[in-house]
mmCIF file with all atom_site columns, C-alpha atoms in Angstrom:
data_model
loop_
_atom_site.group_PDB
_atom_site.id
_atom_site.type_symbol
_atom_site.label_atom_id
_atom_site.label_alt_id
_atom_site.label_comp_id
_atom_site.label_asym_id
_atom_site.label_entity_id
_atom_site.label_seq_id
_atom_site.pdbx_PDB_ins_code
_atom_site.Cartn_x
_atom_site.Cartn_y
_atom_site.Cartn_z
_atom_site.occupancy
_atom_site.B_iso_or_equiv
_atom_site.pdbx_formal_charge
_atom_site.auth_seq_id
_atom_site.auth_comp_id
_atom_site.auth_asym_id
_atom_site.auth_atom_id
_atom_site.pdbx_PDB_model_num
ATOM 1   C CA . MET A 1 1   ? 69.333  -101.312 45.931 1.00 41.00 ? 200 MET A CA 1
ATOM 2   C CA . ILE A 1 2   ? 69.369  -100.494 42.727 1.00 43.00 ? 201 ILE A CA 1
ATOM 3   C CA . ALA A 1 3   ? 68.311  -96.591  42.077 1.00 44.00 ? 202 ALA A CA 1
ATOM 4   C CA . ALA A 1 4   ? 67.687  -96.640  38.259 1.00 49.00 ? 203 ALA A CA 1
ATOM 5   C CA . LEU A 1 5   ? 68.192  -98.785  35.808 1.00 49.00 ? 204 LEU A CA 1
ATOM 6   C CA . ILE A 1 6   ? 68.523  -96.966  32.325 1.00 49.00 ? 205 ILE A CA 1
ATOM 7   C CA . ILE A 1 7   ? 68.396  -98.634  29.107 1.00 44.00 ? 206 ILE A CA 1
ATOM 8   C CA . ILE A 1 8   ? 71.017  -95.972  26.695 1.00 44.00 ? 207 ILE A CA 1
ATOM 9   C CA . LEU A 1 9   ? 70.290  -97.993  23.810 1.00 42.00 ? 208 LEU A CA 1
ATOM 10  C CA . ASN A 1 10  ? 67.824  -100.850 22.383 1.00 45.00 ? 209 ASN A CA 1
ATOM 11  C CA . LEU A 1 11  ? 68.424  -103.119 18.746 1.00 42.00 ? 210 LEU A CA 1
ATOM 12  C CA . PHE A 1 12  ? 65.345  -104.716 18.825 1.00 42.00 ? 211 PHE A CA 1
ATOM 13  C CA . THR A 1 13  ? 62.130  -104.638 18.550 1.00 44.00 ? 212 THR A CA 1
ATOM 14  C CA . GLY A 1 14  ? 58.927  -106.825 19.562 1.00 47.00 ? 213 GLY A CA 1
ATOM 15  C CA . ASN A 1 15  ? 60.932  -108.068 22.719 1.00 53.00 ? 214 ASN A CA 1
ATOM 16  C CA . SER A 1 16  ? 59.283  -105.223 25.332 1.00 57.00 ? 215 SER A CA 1
ATOM 17  C CA . GLY A 1 17  ? 58.514  -107.905 27.688 1.00 74.00 ? 216 GLY A CA 1
ATOM 18  C CA . PHE A 1 18  ? 62.474  -109.388 27.831 1.00 80.00 ? 217 PHE A CA 1
ATOM 19  C CA . GLU A 1 19  ? 63.705  -105.612 28.513 1.00 79.00 ? 218 GLU A CA 1
ATOM 20  C CA . ALA A 1 20  ? 61.627  -105.690 32.164 1.00 82.00 ? 219 ALA A CA 1
ATOM 21  C CA . GLU A 1 21  ? 62.995  -109.283 32.813 1.00 87.00 ? 220 GLU A CA 1
ATOM 22  C CA . LEU A 1 22  ? 66.888  -107.864 32.170 1.00 88.00 ? 221 LEU A CA 1
ATOM 23  C CA . GLN A 1 23  ? 65.999  -105.437 34.344 1.00 86.00 ? 222 GLN A CA 1
ATOM 24  C CA . LYS A 1 24  ? 64.684  -108.027 37.331 1.00 88.00 ? 223 LYS A CA 1
ATOM 25  C CA . TYR A 1 25  ? 67.465  -109.845 36.343 1.00 92.00 ? 224 TYR A CA 1
ATOM 26  C CA . LEU A 1 26  ? 70.522  -107.135 36.815 1.00 91.00 ? 225 LEU A CA 1
ATOM 27  C CA . VAL A 1 27  ? 68.664  -106.164 40.211 1.00 87.00 ? 226 VAL A CA 1
ATOM 28  C CA . LYS A 1 28  ? 68.814  -109.445 41.824 1.00 90.00 ? 227 LYS A CA 1
ATOM 29  C CA . ASN A 1 29  ? 72.355  -110.027 40.443 1.00 92.00 ? 228 ASN A CA 1
ATOM 30  C CA . TYR A 1 30  ? 73.943  -106.727 40.778 1.00 91.00 ? 229 TYR A CA 1
ATOM 31  C CA . SER A 1 31  ? 71.701  -105.456 43.813 1.00 88.00 ? 230 SER A CA 1
ATOM 32  C CA . SER A 1 32  ? 75.057  -104.029 45.443 1.00 89.00 ? 231 SER A CA 1
ATOM 33  C CA . TYR A 1 33  ? 75.199  -101.307 43.095 1.00 91.00 ? 232 TYR A CA 1
ATOM 34  C CA . GLU A 1 34  ? 72.902  -98.044  43.404 1.00 90.00 ? 233 GLU A CA 1
ATOM 35  C CA . LYS A 1 35  ? 72.619  -96.905  39.402 1.00 90.00 ? 234 LYS A CA 1
ATOM 36  C CA . ILE A 1 36  ? 73.396  -99.636  36.698 1.00 90.00 ? 235 ILE A CA 1
ATOM 37  C CA . GLU A 1 37  ? 73.608  -97.870  33.181 1.00 89.00 ? 236 GLU A CA 1
ATOM 38  C CA . PHE A 1 38  ? 73.404  -100.495 30.126 1.00 88.00 ? 237 PHE A CA 1
ATOM 39  C CA . GLN A 1 39  ? 73.044  -100.853 26.662 1.00 86.00 ? 238 GLN A CA 1
ATOM 40  C CA . ILE A 1 40  ? 72.233  -103.846 23.870 1.00 85.00 ? 239 ILE A CA 1
ATOM 41  C CA . THR A 1 41  ? 75.314  -104.604 21.130 1.00 84.00 ? 240 THR A CA 1
ATOM 42  C CA . ASP A 1 42  ? 73.869  -106.890 20.310 1.00 80.00 ? 241 ASP A CA 1
ATOM 43  C CA . ASN A 1 43  ? 71.774  -107.010 17.119 1.00 75.00 ? 242 ASN A CA 1
ATOM 44  C CA . LEU A 1 44  ? 68.918  -109.551 17.520 1.00 70.00 ? 243 LEU A CA 1
ATOM 45  C CA . SER A 1 45  ? 66.399  -108.684 15.144 1.00 69.00 ? 244 SER A CA 1
ATOM 46  C CA . ALA A 1 46  ? 66.158  -112.116 14.131 1.00 67.00 ? 245 ALA A CA 1
ATOM 47  C CA . VAL A 1 47  ? 65.226  -113.487 16.928 1.00 70.00 ? 246 VAL A CA 1
ATOM 48  C CA . SER A 1 48  ? 61.589  -114.021 18.120 1.00 72.00 ? 247 SER A CA 1
ATOM 49  C CA . LYS A 1 49  ? 62.247  -114.625 21.267 1.00 83.00 ? 248 LYS A CA 1
ATOM 50  C CA . ILE A 1 50  ? 64.691  -114.728 23.823 1.00 87.00 ? 249 ILE A CA 1
ATOM 51  C CA . VAL A 1 51  ? 64.797  -116.200 27.259 1.00 89.00 ? 250 VAL A CA 1
ATOM 52  C CA . ILE A 1 52  ? 67.646  -115.093 30.138 1.00 93.00 ? 251 ILE A CA 1
ATOM 53  C CA . ASP A 1 53  ? 68.874  -118.351 30.801 1.00 94.00 ? 252 ASP A CA 1
ATOM 54  C CA . GLU A 1 54  ? 68.611  -119.046 35.242 1.00 93.00 ? 253 GLU A CA 1
ATOM 55  C CA . GLU A 1 55  ? 70.947  -122.092 34.789 1.00 93.00 ? 254 GLU A CA 1
ATOM 56  C CA . ARG A 1 56  ? 73.997  -120.589 33.890 1.00 95.00 ? 255 ARG A CA 1
ATOM 57  C CA . GLU A 1 57  ? 76.192  -117.598 34.867 1.00 95.00 ? 256 GLU A CA 1
ATOM 58  C CA . PRO A 1 58  ? 76.462  -114.013 33.978 1.00 95.00 ? 257 PRO A CA 1
ATOM 59  C CA . ARG A 1 59  ? 80.245  -113.140 32.960 1.00 96.00 ? 258 ARG A CA 1
ATOM 60  C CA . LEU A 1 60  ? 81.222  -109.978 34.074 1.00 95.00 ? 259 LEU A CA 1
ATOM 61  C CA . ASN A 1 61  ? 84.394  -108.375 32.787 1.00 94.00 ? 260 ASN A CA 1
ATOM 62  C CA . LYS A 1 62  ? 84.997  -104.577 33.457 1.00 92.00 ? 261 LYS A CA 1
ATOM 63  C CA . ASN A 1 63  ? 82.197  -102.728 31.554 1.00 93.00 ? 262 ASN A CA 1
ATOM 64  C CA . THR A 1 64  ? 81.078  -105.773 29.451 1.00 95.00 ? 263 THR A CA 1
ATOM 65  C CA . LEU A 1 65  ? 78.515  -108.203 30.764 1.00 95.00 ? 264 LEU A CA 1
ATOM 66  C CA . LEU A 1 66  ? 77.512  -111.654 29.141 1.00 96.00 ? 265 LEU A CA 1
ATOM 67  C CA . VAL A 1 67  ? 74.203  -112.634 29.813 1.00 95.00 ? 266 VAL A CA 1
ATOM 68  C CA . PRO A 1 68  ? 72.954  -115.749 29.364 1.00 96.00 ? 267 PRO A CA 1
ATOM 69  C CA . VAL A 1 69  ? 70.289  -116.624 26.953 1.00 93.00 ? 268 VAL A CA 1
ATOM 70  C CA . LYS A 1 70  ? 68.078  -118.452 25.112 1.00 91.00 ? 269 LYS A CA 1
ATOM 71  C CA . LEU A 1 71  ? 67.177  -117.641 21.495 1.00 86.00 ? 270 LEU A CA 1
ATOM 72  C CA . ILE A 1 72  ? 64.322  -118.669 19.523 1.00 83.00 ? 271 ILE A CA 1
ATOM 73  C CA . LEU A 1 73  ? 64.533  -117.652 16.498 1.00 78.00 ? 272 LEU A CA 1
ATOM 74  C CA . ARG A 1 74  ? 62.285  -116.858 13.390 1.00 75.00 ? 273 ARG A CA 1
ATOM 75  C CA . ASN A 1 75  ? 62.256  -120.491 12.384 1.00 76.00 ? 274 ASN A CA 1
ATOM 76  C CA . LYS A 1 76  ? 61.669  -121.946 15.526 1.00 78.00 ? 275 LYS A CA 1
ATOM 77  C CA . SER A 1 77  ? 64.959  -123.530 16.460 1.00 83.00 ? 276 SER A CA 1
ATOM 78  C CA . GLU A 1 78  ? 66.300  -122.693 19.710 1.00 85.00 ? 277 GLU A CA 1
ATOM 79  C CA . SER A 1 79  ? 69.381  -122.151 21.060 1.00 88.00 ? 278 SER A CA 1
ATOM 80  C CA . LYS A 1 80  ? 72.150  -120.806 23.954 1.00 91.00 ? 279 LYS A CA 1
ATOM 81  C CA . SER A 1 81  ? 74.121  -118.166 23.753 1.00 91.00 ? 280 SER A CA 1
ATOM 82  C CA . PHE A 1 82  ? 74.801  -114.938 25.198 1.00 93.00 ? 281 PHE A CA 1
ATOM 83  C CA . ILE A 1 83  ? 73.576  -111.163 24.811 1.00 91.00 ? 282 ILE A CA 1
ATOM 84  C CA . THR A 1 84  ? 76.496  -108.745 25.722 1.00 93.00 ? 283 THR A CA 1
ATOM 85  C CA . LEU A 1 85  ? 75.376  -105.699 26.982 1.00 92.00 ? 284 LEU A CA 1
ATOM 86  C CA . LYS A 1 86  ? 78.249  -102.651 27.665 1.00 92.00 ? 285 LYS A CA 1
ATOM 87  C CA . ILE A 1 87  ? 77.144  -101.216 31.208 1.00 92.00 ? 286 ILE A CA 1
ATOM 88  C CA . LYS A 1 88  ? 78.234  -98.681  33.829 1.00 92.00 ? 287 LYS A CA 1
ATOM 89  C CA . LEU A 1 89  ? 78.084  -99.866  37.534 1.00 93.00 ? 288 LEU A CA 1
ATOM 90  C CA . TYR A 1 90  ? 77.340  -97.297  40.186 1.00 93.00 ? 289 TYR A CA 1
ATOM 91  C CA . LYS A 1 91  ? 78.543  -96.981  44.249 1.00 93.00 ? 290 LYS A CA 1
ATOM 92  C CA . THR A 1 92  ? 78.184  -94.295  46.126 1.00 93.00 ? 291 THR A CA 1
ATOM 93  C CA . VAL A 1 93  ? 82.271  -94.669  47.331 1.00 94.00 ? 292 VAL A CA 1
ATOM 94  C CA . LEU A 1 94  ? 85.132  -92.445  49.142 1.00 94.00 ? 293 LEU A CA 1
ATOM 95  C CA . VAL A 1 95  ? 86.681  -89.799  46.425 1.00 96.00 ? 294 VAL A CA 1
ATOM 96  C CA . ALA A 1 96  ? 90.087  -87.930  47.969 1.00 96.00 ? 295 ALA A CA 1
ATOM 97  C CA . CYS A 1 97  ? 89.992  -84.127  48.136 1.00 96.00 ? 296 CYS A CA 1
ATOM 98  C CA . GLN A 1 98  ? 93.405  -82.925  48.130 1.00 96.00 ? 297 GLN A CA 1
ATOM 99  C CA . ASP A 1 99  ? 96.487  -84.781  47.569 1.00 97.00 ? 298 ASP A CA 1
ATOM 100 C CA . ILE A 1 100 ? 97.715  -87.286  49.841 1.00 96.00 ? 299 ILE A CA 1
ATOM 101 C CA . GLN A 1 101 ? 101.148 -88.495  49.536 1.00 96.00 ? 300 GLN A CA 1
ATOM 102 C CA . LYS A 1 102 ? 102.632 -91.662  50.455 1.00 93.00 ? 301 LYS A CA 1
ATOM 103 C CA . ASP A 1 103 ? 103.403 -92.872  53.522 1.00 90.00 ? 302 ASP A CA 1
ATOM 104 C CA . GLU A 1 104 ? 101.072 -90.511  55.086 1.00 92.00 ? 303 GLU A CA 1
ATOM 105 C CA . LEU A 1 105 ? 97.972  -91.197  57.331 1.00 91.00 ? 304 LEU A CA 1
ATOM 106 C CA . ILE A 1 106 ? 95.259  -91.305  56.090 1.00 91.00 ? 305 ILE A CA 1
ATOM 107 C CA . SER A 1 107 ? 92.022  -90.021  58.127 1.00 89.00 ? 306 SER A CA 1
ATOM 108 C CA . ASN A 1 108 ? 88.179  -89.289  57.002 1.00 89.00 ? 307 ASN A CA 1
ATOM 109 C CA . ASP A 1 109 ? 88.220  -85.740  56.494 1.00 91.00 ? 308 ASP A CA 1
ATOM 110 C CA . GLN A 1 110 ? 90.373  -86.232  53.120 1.00 94.00 ? 309 GLN A CA 1
ATOM 111 C CA . PHE A 1 111 ? 88.000  -87.863  51.723 1.00 94.00 ? 310 PHE A CA 1
ATOM 112 C CA . ARG A 1 112 ? 84.402  -87.297  50.702 1.00 94.00 ? 311 ARG A CA 1
ATOM 113 C CA . GLN A 1 113 ? 81.486  -89.292  49.428 1.00 94.00 ? 312 GLN A CA 1
ATOM 114 C CA . GLU A 1 114 ? 80.512  -89.185  45.744 1.00 95.00 ? 313 GLU A CA 1
ATOM 115 C CA . LEU A 1 115 ? 78.270  -91.591  43.575 1.00 94.00 ? 314 LEU A CA 1
ATOM 116 C CA . LYS A 1 116 ? 80.709  -93.094  40.775 1.00 95.00 ? 315 LYS A CA 1
ATOM 117 C CA . GLU A 1 117 ? 80.869  -95.604  37.906 1.00 95.00 ? 316 GLU A CA 1
ATOM 118 C CA . VAL A 1 118 ? 83.348  -98.207  39.326 1.00 95.00 ? 317 VAL A CA 1
ATOM 119 C CA . SER A 1 119 ? 82.739  -101.067 36.532 1.00 93.00 ? 318 SER A CA 1
ATOM 120 C CA . GLN A 1 120 ? 86.864  -100.020 35.387 1.00 92.00 ? 319 GLN A CA 1
ATOM 121 C CA . LEU A 1 121 ? 88.404  -99.523  38.166 1.00 94.00 ? 320 LEU A CA 1
ATOM 122 C CA . ASN A 1 122 ? 91.930  -101.740 38.989 1.00 92.00 ? 321 ASN A CA 1
ATOM 123 C CA . GLY A 1 123 ? 91.255  -102.781 42.120 1.00 93.00 ? 322 GLY A CA 1
ATOM 124 C CA . THR A 1 124 ? 88.943  -103.555 44.319 1.00 93.00 ? 323 THR A CA 1
ATOM 125 C CA . LEU A 1 125 ? 86.755  -101.176 46.390 1.00 93.00 ? 324 LEU A CA 1
ATOM 126 C CA . PHE A 1 126 ? 87.616  -100.038 49.932 1.00 92.00 ? 325 PHE A CA 1
ATOM 127 C CA . ASN A 1 127 ? 84.042  -100.467 51.495 1.00 85.00 ? 326 ASN A CA 1
ATOM 128 C CA . ASP A 1 128 ? 84.304  -99.624  55.471 1.00 80.00 ? 327 ASP A CA 1
ATOM 129 C CA . ASN A 1 129 ? 82.862  -96.967  56.867 1.00 73.00 ? 328 ASN A CA 1
ATOM 130 C CA . ASP A 1 130 ? 86.264  -95.502  59.235 1.00 75.00 ? 329 ASP A CA 1
ATOM 131 C CA . PHE A 1 131 ? 89.752  -96.311  58.477 1.00 77.00 ? 330 PHE A CA 1
ATOM 132 C CA . PRO A 1 132 ? 91.471  -98.972  60.695 1.00 73.00 ? 331 PRO A CA 1
ATOM 133 C CA . VAL A 1 133 ? 93.795  -97.294  63.514 1.00 71.00 ? 332 VAL A CA 1
ATOM 134 C CA . ALA A 1 134 ? 97.143  -95.969  61.804 1.00 78.00 ? 333 ALA A CA 1
ATOM 135 C CA . THR A 1 135 ? 95.786  -96.817  58.192 1.00 88.00 ? 334 THR A CA 1
ATOM 136 C CA . LYS A 1 136 ? 98.857  -95.219  55.782 1.00 90.00 ? 335 LYS A CA 1
ATOM 137 C CA . SER A 1 137 ? 98.990  -93.800  52.361 1.00 94.00 ? 336 SER A CA 1
ATOM 138 C CA . LYS A 1 138 ? 100.836 -97.399  50.340 1.00 92.00 ? 337 LYS A CA 1
ATOM 139 C CA . VAL A 1 139 ? 101.531 -94.415  47.380 1.00 95.00 ? 338 VAL A CA 1
ATOM 140 C CA . LYS A 1 140 ? 100.692 -90.974  45.807 1.00 96.00 ? 339 LYS A CA 1
ATOM 141 C CA . ILE A 1 141 ? 96.920  -90.771  46.473 1.00 96.00 ? 340 ILE A CA 1
ATOM 142 C CA . LYS A 1 142 ? 95.283  -88.014  43.391 1.00 97.00 ? 341 LYS A CA 1
ATOM 143 C CA . GLU A 1 143 ? 92.369  -85.829  44.537 1.00 97.00 ? 342 GLU A CA 1
ATOM 144 C CA . GLY A 1 144 ? 89.601  -87.360  42.701 1.00 96.00 ? 343 GLY A CA 1
ATOM 145 C CA . ASN A 1 145 ? 90.673  -90.199  43.124 1.00 96.00 ? 344 ASN A CA 1
ATOM 146 C CA . ILE A 1 146 ? 88.864  -93.168  44.234 1.00 96.00 ? 345 ILE A CA 1
ATOM 147 C CA . LEU A 1 147 ? 90.059  -95.013  47.374 1.00 95.00 ? 346 LEU A CA 1
ATOM 148 C CA . LEU A 1 148 ? 91.187  -98.312  46.891 1.00 95.00 ? 347 LEU A CA 1
ATOM 149 C CA . ASN A 1 149 ? 92.458  -101.182 49.282 1.00 93.00 ? 348 ASN A CA 1
ATOM 150 C CA . GLU A 1 150 ? 95.559  -101.404 47.518 1.00 94.00 ? 349 GLU A CA 1
ATOM 151 C CA . MET A 1 151 ? 96.014  -97.473  47.862 1.00 95.00 ? 350 MET A CA 1
ATOM 152 C CA . ILE A 1 152 ? 96.537  -97.954  51.899 1.00 93.00 ? 351 ILE A CA 1
ATOM 153 C CA . GLU A 1 153 ? 97.437  -100.071 54.443 1.00 89.00 ? 352 GLU A CA 1
ATOM 154 C CA . LYS A 1 154 ? 97.033  -100.829 57.975 1.00 85.00 ? 353 LYS A CA 1
ATOM 155 C CA . ASN A 1 155 ? 100.993 -99.772  60.487 1.00 86.00 ? 354 ASN A CA 1
ATOM 156 C CA . PRO A 1 156 ? 102.347 -103.243 61.426 1.00 89.00 ? 355 PRO A CA 1
ATOM 157 C CA . ASP A 1 157 ? 100.909 -104.061 64.751 1.00 90.00 ? 356 ASP A CA 1
ATOM 158 C CA . VAL A 1 158 ? 105.207 -106.257 65.050 1.00 94.00 ? 357 VAL A CA 1
ATOM 159 C CA . LEU A 1 159 ? 107.878 -105.094 63.567 1.00 92.00 ? 358 LEU A CA 1
ATOM 160 C CA . PRO A 1 160 ? 111.007 -106.955 63.240 1.00 94.00 ? 359 PRO A CA 1
ATOM 161 C CA . ASN A 1 161 ? 113.450 -107.043 65.340 1.00 94.00 ? 360 ASN A CA 1
ATOM 162 C CA . GLU A 1 162 ? 110.661 -106.862 68.552 1.00 95.00 ? 361 GLU A CA 1
ATOM 163 C CA . ARG A 1 163 ? 110.792 -108.700 71.822 1.00 95.00 ? 362 ARG A CA 1
ATOM 164 C CA . LEU A 1 164 ? 107.698 -110.864 72.102 1.00 96.00 ? 363 LEU A CA 1
ATOM 165 C CA . ILE A 1 165 ? 106.278 -113.029 74.116 1.00 96.00 ? 364 ILE A CA 1
ATOM 166 C CA . LEU A 1 166 ? 105.802 -116.938 72.824 1.00 95.00 ? 365 LEU A CA 1
ATOM 167 C CA . HIS A 1 167 ? 103.204 -118.787 74.069 1.00 95.00 ? 366 HIS A CA 1
ATOM 168 C CA . ALA A 1 168 ? 102.612 -122.256 73.595 1.00 92.00 ? 367 ALA A CA 1
ATOM 169 C CA . GLY A 1 169 ? 101.858 -125.372 76.154 1.00 81.00 ? 368 GLY A CA 1
ATOM 170 C CA . ARG A 1 170 ? 98.566  -127.813 76.301 1.00 79.00 ? 369 ARG A CA 1
ATOM 171 C CA . ASN A 1 171 ? 95.177  -128.970 78.567 1.00 80.00 ? 370 ASN A CA 1
ATOM 172 C CA . GLY A 1 172 ? 95.443  -125.150 79.824 1.00 79.00 ? 371 GLY A CA 1
ATOM 173 C CA . VAL A 1 173 ? 99.780  -125.397 80.523 1.00 87.00 ? 372 VAL A CA 1
ATOM 174 C CA . ASP A 1 174 ? 100.524 -122.246 79.085 1.00 89.00 ? 373 ASP A CA 1
ATOM 175 C CA . ILE A 1 175 ? 104.682 -122.165 79.024 1.00 90.00 ? 374 ILE A CA 1
ATOM 176 C CA . THR A 1 176 ? 106.050 -118.945 77.534 1.00 93.00 ? 375 THR A CA 1
ATOM 177 C CA . THR A 1 177 ? 109.607 -118.207 76.283 1.00 93.00 ? 376 THR A CA 1
ATOM 178 C CA . GLU A 1 178 ? 110.833 -114.418 75.064 1.00 95.00 ? 377 GLU A CA 1
ATOM 179 C CA . VAL A 1 179 ? 111.240 -114.524 71.311 1.00 96.00 ? 378 VAL A CA 1
ATOM 180 C CA . VAL A 1 180 ? 112.566 -112.157 68.949 1.00 96.00 ? 379 VAL A CA 1
ATOM 181 C CA . SER A 1 181 ? 109.727 -111.184 65.534 1.00 96.00 ? 380 SER A CA 1
ATOM 182 C CA . ARG A 1 182 ? 112.047 -111.825 62.287 1.00 95.00 ? 381 ARG A CA 1
ATOM 183 C CA . GLU A 1 183 ? 109.079 -110.164 60.176 1.00 94.00 ? 382 GLU A CA 1
ATOM 184 C CA . LYS A 1 184 ? 106.716 -107.539 60.173 1.00 92.00 ? 383 LYS A CA 1
ATOM 185 C CA . GLY A 1 185 ? 102.695 -108.595 60.608 1.00 92.00 ? 384 GLY A CA 1
ATOM 186 C CA . ASN A 1 186 ? 99.383  -107.721 62.171 1.00 90.00 ? 385 ASN A CA 1
ATOM 187 C CA . ILE A 1 187 ? 97.459  -108.731 64.775 1.00 91.00 ? 386 ILE A CA 1
ATOM 188 C CA . GLY A 1 188 ? 96.000  -112.493 63.363 1.00 93.00 ? 387 GLY A CA 1
ATOM 189 C CA . ASP A 1 189 ? 98.739  -113.366 60.757 1.00 95.00 ? 388 ASP A CA 1
ATOM 190 C CA . ILE A 1 190 ? 101.707 -115.905 61.161 1.00 96.00 ? 389 ILE A CA 1
ATOM 191 C CA . ILE A 1 191 ? 104.637 -114.523 61.500 1.00 96.00 ? 390 ILE A CA 1
ATOM 192 C CA . ARG A 1 192 ? 109.109 -116.368 62.096 1.00 96.00 ? 391 ARG A CA 1
ATOM 193 C CA . VAL A 1 193 ? 110.122 -115.304 65.729 1.00 96.00 ? 392 VAL A CA 1
ATOM 194 C CA . VAL A 1 194 ? 113.385 -116.422 67.023 1.00 96.00 ? 393 VAL A CA 1
ATOM 195 C CA . ALA A 1 195 ? 114.085 -118.000 70.544 1.00 92.00 ? 394 ALA A CA 1
ATOM 196 C CA . ASP A 1 196 ? 117.506 -117.047 72.327 1.00 84.00 ? 395 ASP A CA 1
ATOM 197 C CA . GLN A 1 197 ? 118.485 -120.601 71.437 1.00 76.00 ? 396 GLN A CA 1
ATOM 198 C CA . LYS A 1 198 ? 118.392 -119.113 67.657 1.00 86.00 ? 397 LYS A CA 1
ATOM 199 C CA . LYS A 1 199 ? 115.791 -121.568 66.714 1.00 91.00 ? 398 LYS A CA 1
ATOM 200 C CA . ILE A 1 200 ? 112.649 -120.361 64.330 1.00 94.00 ? 399 ILE A CA 1
ATOM 201 C CA . PHE A 1 201 ? 109.224 -120.349 65.346 1.00 94.00 ? 400 PHE A CA 1
ATOM 202 C CA . SER A 1 202 ? 106.272 -119.073 63.621 1.00 96.00 ? 401 SER A CA 1
ATOM 203 C CA . ALA A 1 203 ? 104.032 -117.497 65.813 1.00 96.00 ? 402 ALA A CA 1
ATOM 204 C CA . LYS A 1 204 ? 100.699 -116.815 64.778 1.00 96.00 ? 403 LYS A CA 1
ATOM 205 C CA . ILE A 1 205 ? 100.661 -112.676 66.660 1.00 96.00 ? 404 ILE A CA 1
ATOM 206 C CA . ILE A 1 206 ? 98.056  -111.797 69.793 1.00 96.00 ? 405 ILE A CA 1
ATOM 207 C CA . ASP A 1 207 ? 98.833  -108.414 69.987 1.00 94.00 ? 406 ASP A CA 1
ATOM 208 C CA . LYS A 1 208 ? 101.551 -106.068 70.211 1.00 92.00 ? 407 LYS A CA 1
ATOM 209 C CA . TYR A 1 209 ? 103.520 -107.932 72.900 1.00 96.00 ? 408 TYR A CA 1
ATOM 210 C CA . ASN A 1 210 ? 102.447 -111.682 72.538 1.00 97.00 ? 409 ASN A CA 1
ATOM 211 C CA . VAL A 1 211 ? 102.446 -114.575 70.093 1.00 96.00 ? 410 VAL A CA 1
ATOM 212 C CA . LEU A 1 212 ? 100.932 -117.914 70.198 1.00 95.00 ? 411 LEU A CA 1
ATOM 213 C CA . LEU A 1 213 ? 103.025 -120.191 68.540 1.00 94.00 ? 412 LEU A CA 1
ATOM 214 C CA . ILE A 1 214 ? 101.936 -122.844 65.398 1.00 93.00 ? 413 ILE A CA 1
ATOM 215 C CA . GLU A 1 215 ? 102.614 -126.194 65.837 1.00 78.00 ? 414 GLU A CA 1
#
């Protein structure tokens, strides 16, 4: 749940009820964040009433949030619009406590948990509690960097040119033959394999030694 909603700047008056509704709206739509700071950047002095339009979706782009609203002007006319918020979104994330070199194996003790602003990150946050076995860095991760999924990868369960057992058959009959992998992959991935007769098949990786024919 969100720990705090902080209104930094309010450029309109007479809409304290709307402020409360806006905070409830943010809690409802962005409950995965622990803290939100926002600033209303539109000048709405000519507006007598603002109603959040629940029938339309908000639009979030980095640190800019467009909230769909219905505006009722002082002349009683009504129109659909968006209110622009400058927004900061905070989550507890993993932060590197040391420099980590490319292709280095990753472990939990290389990271600490911190509450960080994440709205402008270029990538997706790593949200798991533990790293999969044999996870390594794809790039150099500097001390203080927030850990993103794009920075790491799991070592392949199968490498190119490894001998595997290909399983096929129907109605409970298991037909097997030895094949050689043509590409790397992890359990659940579909890769190309080649049989001794040079025929190429698509197969799903079951484990490090077995694959299932994809027909």
